[in-house]
């Protein structure tokens, strides 16, 4: 299920990798693929960016890779969100897409860390951050 977190920024899971109708209807032009090897169906010549993390969300490898690249990812989103619709897709638990969106909202939306969970829950009751965002800040 793809959920819009803020205007122009969506998150989804593996079941959404083939949802070409949604991507086309919502003019998604950038897709972040937060998996090691799953392929996203291509529609409308979107830009695909892979963030190669495993479904295990290993702190020593996956989180370290994400933390190292997060400033570039967040800056890219910020530089493109006004002109492009962006979708961040990951594994079933939404962990990496939600971390990326949360850090983006904290940095550019000036939203406090304690408010992030409430905002995510207002978008979709099933969202829950399983990891402390302090590691990524």
XYZ file of C-alpha atoms in Angstrom:
137
model
C 0.000 0.000 0.000
C 1.506 3.296 -1.096
C 0.913 6.171 1.333
C 1.573 9.868 0.774
C 3.516 11.174 3.770
C 3.768 14.787 2.630
C 2.759 16.388 -0.639
C 4.783 14.763 -3.405
C 6.485 12.165 -1.192
C 5.128 8.613 -0.955
C 6.309 5.396 0.698
C 5.468 1.820 -0.217
C 6.540 -1.778 0.204
C 7.347 -4.774 -2.011
C 3.726 -5.193 -3.045
C 3.931 -1.767 -4.713
C 6.941 -2.516 -6.933
C 4.629 -3.491 -9.801
C 1.906 -0.886 -9.258
C 2.450 0.891 -12.566
C -1.076 2.313 -12.513
C -0.412 4.225 -9.287
C 2.966 5.441 -10.522
C 1.447 6.664 -13.760
C -1.686 8.209 -12.200
C 0.382 10.127 -9.628
C 3.128 11.160 -12.046
C 5.858 9.552 -9.952
C 9.107 10.591 -11.599
C 11.671 9.451 -8.994
C 11.679 6.066 -7.277
C 14.043 5.179 -4.465
C 14.380 1.388 -4.342
C 15.503 0.427 -0.830
C 16.212 -3.235 -1.523
C 19.195 -5.310 -2.550
C 17.792 -6.914 -5.669
C 14.071 -6.336 -6.230
C 13.189 -4.518 -9.437
C 10.584 -1.777 -9.719
C 8.407 -1.768 -12.832
C 9.355 1.177 -15.031
C 6.681 3.538 -16.298
C 7.035 6.981 -17.844
C 10.851 6.906 -17.776
C 11.184 7.486 -14.051
C 14.529 8.017 -12.439
C 15.390 4.957 -10.337
C 17.799 5.253 -7.419
C 18.785 2.155 -5.479
C 19.669 2.262 -1.801
C 21.027 -1.270 -1.358
C 19.830 -2.374 2.079
C 18.794 -5.860 3.131
C 15.483 -6.885 4.624
C 17.317 -7.596 7.890
C 18.025 -3.906 8.589
C 21.392 -4.736 10.102
C 22.708 -1.803 12.158
C 26.338 -2.604 11.312
C 25.805 -2.647 7.549
C 22.377 -1.474 6.356
C 21.947 1.349 8.853
C 25.583 2.376 8.529
C 25.177 2.611 4.724
C 21.960 4.589 5.101
C 23.461 6.940 7.686
C 26.471 7.588 5.446
C 24.280 8.437 2.441
C 21.348 10.097 4.197
C 22.574 13.686 3.753
C 22.782 13.173 -0.036
C 19.411 11.403 -0.157
C 17.665 14.086 1.911
C 19.254 16.880 -0.125
C 18.174 15.177 -3.363
C 14.583 14.916 -2.122
C 14.602 18.536 -0.999
C 16.033 19.758 -4.313
C 13.453 17.841 -6.359
C 10.238 17.661 -4.318
C 8.755 20.865 -5.766
C 9.031 19.664 -9.375
C 8.905 15.875 -9.045
C 6.775 13.322 -7.265
C 8.959 10.907 -5.321
C 8.196 7.398 -4.066
C 10.427 5.510 -1.641
C 9.879 1.762 -1.791
C 11.265 -0.863 0.563
C 10.551 -4.196 2.163
C 7.303 -5.109 3.926
C 8.063 -3.282 7.151
C 8.570 0.184 5.590
C 11.578 0.705 7.899
C 14.016 2.416 5.545
C 11.408 4.503 3.646
C 9.960 5.762 6.946
C 13.393 6.614 8.334
C 14.212 8.616 5.203
C 10.880 10.477 5.307
C 11.192 11.115 9.036
C 14.676 12.582 8.774
C 13.549 14.693 5.805
C 10.591 16.076 7.784
C 12.802 16.808 10.784
C 15.438 18.611 8.733
C 13.329 20.565 6.255
C 9.979 20.666 8.036
C 11.464 21.624 11.399
C 9.413 18.869 13.015
C 10.536 17.565 16.395
C 11.562 13.915 16.690
C 8.792 13.148 19.229
C 6.118 14.289 16.733
C 7.217 12.043 13.854
C 5.434 8.896 15.090
C 2.171 10.821 15.527
C 2.424 12.230 12.000
C 3.160 8.810 10.493
C 0.256 7.235 12.419
C -2.072 9.959 11.089
C -1.149 8.919 7.541
C -1.520 5.182 8.107
C -2.356 3.429 11.368
C 0.015 0.549 10.553
C 3.122 2.746 10.501
C 5.472 2.396 13.397
C 9.099 3.430 13.605
C 10.941 0.476 15.076
C 14.260 2.290 15.414
C 15.448 5.363 17.245
C 15.974 8.209 14.791
C 18.773 9.621 16.984
C 21.225 7.233 15.302
C 20.584 8.922 11.935
C 20.644 12.548 13.082
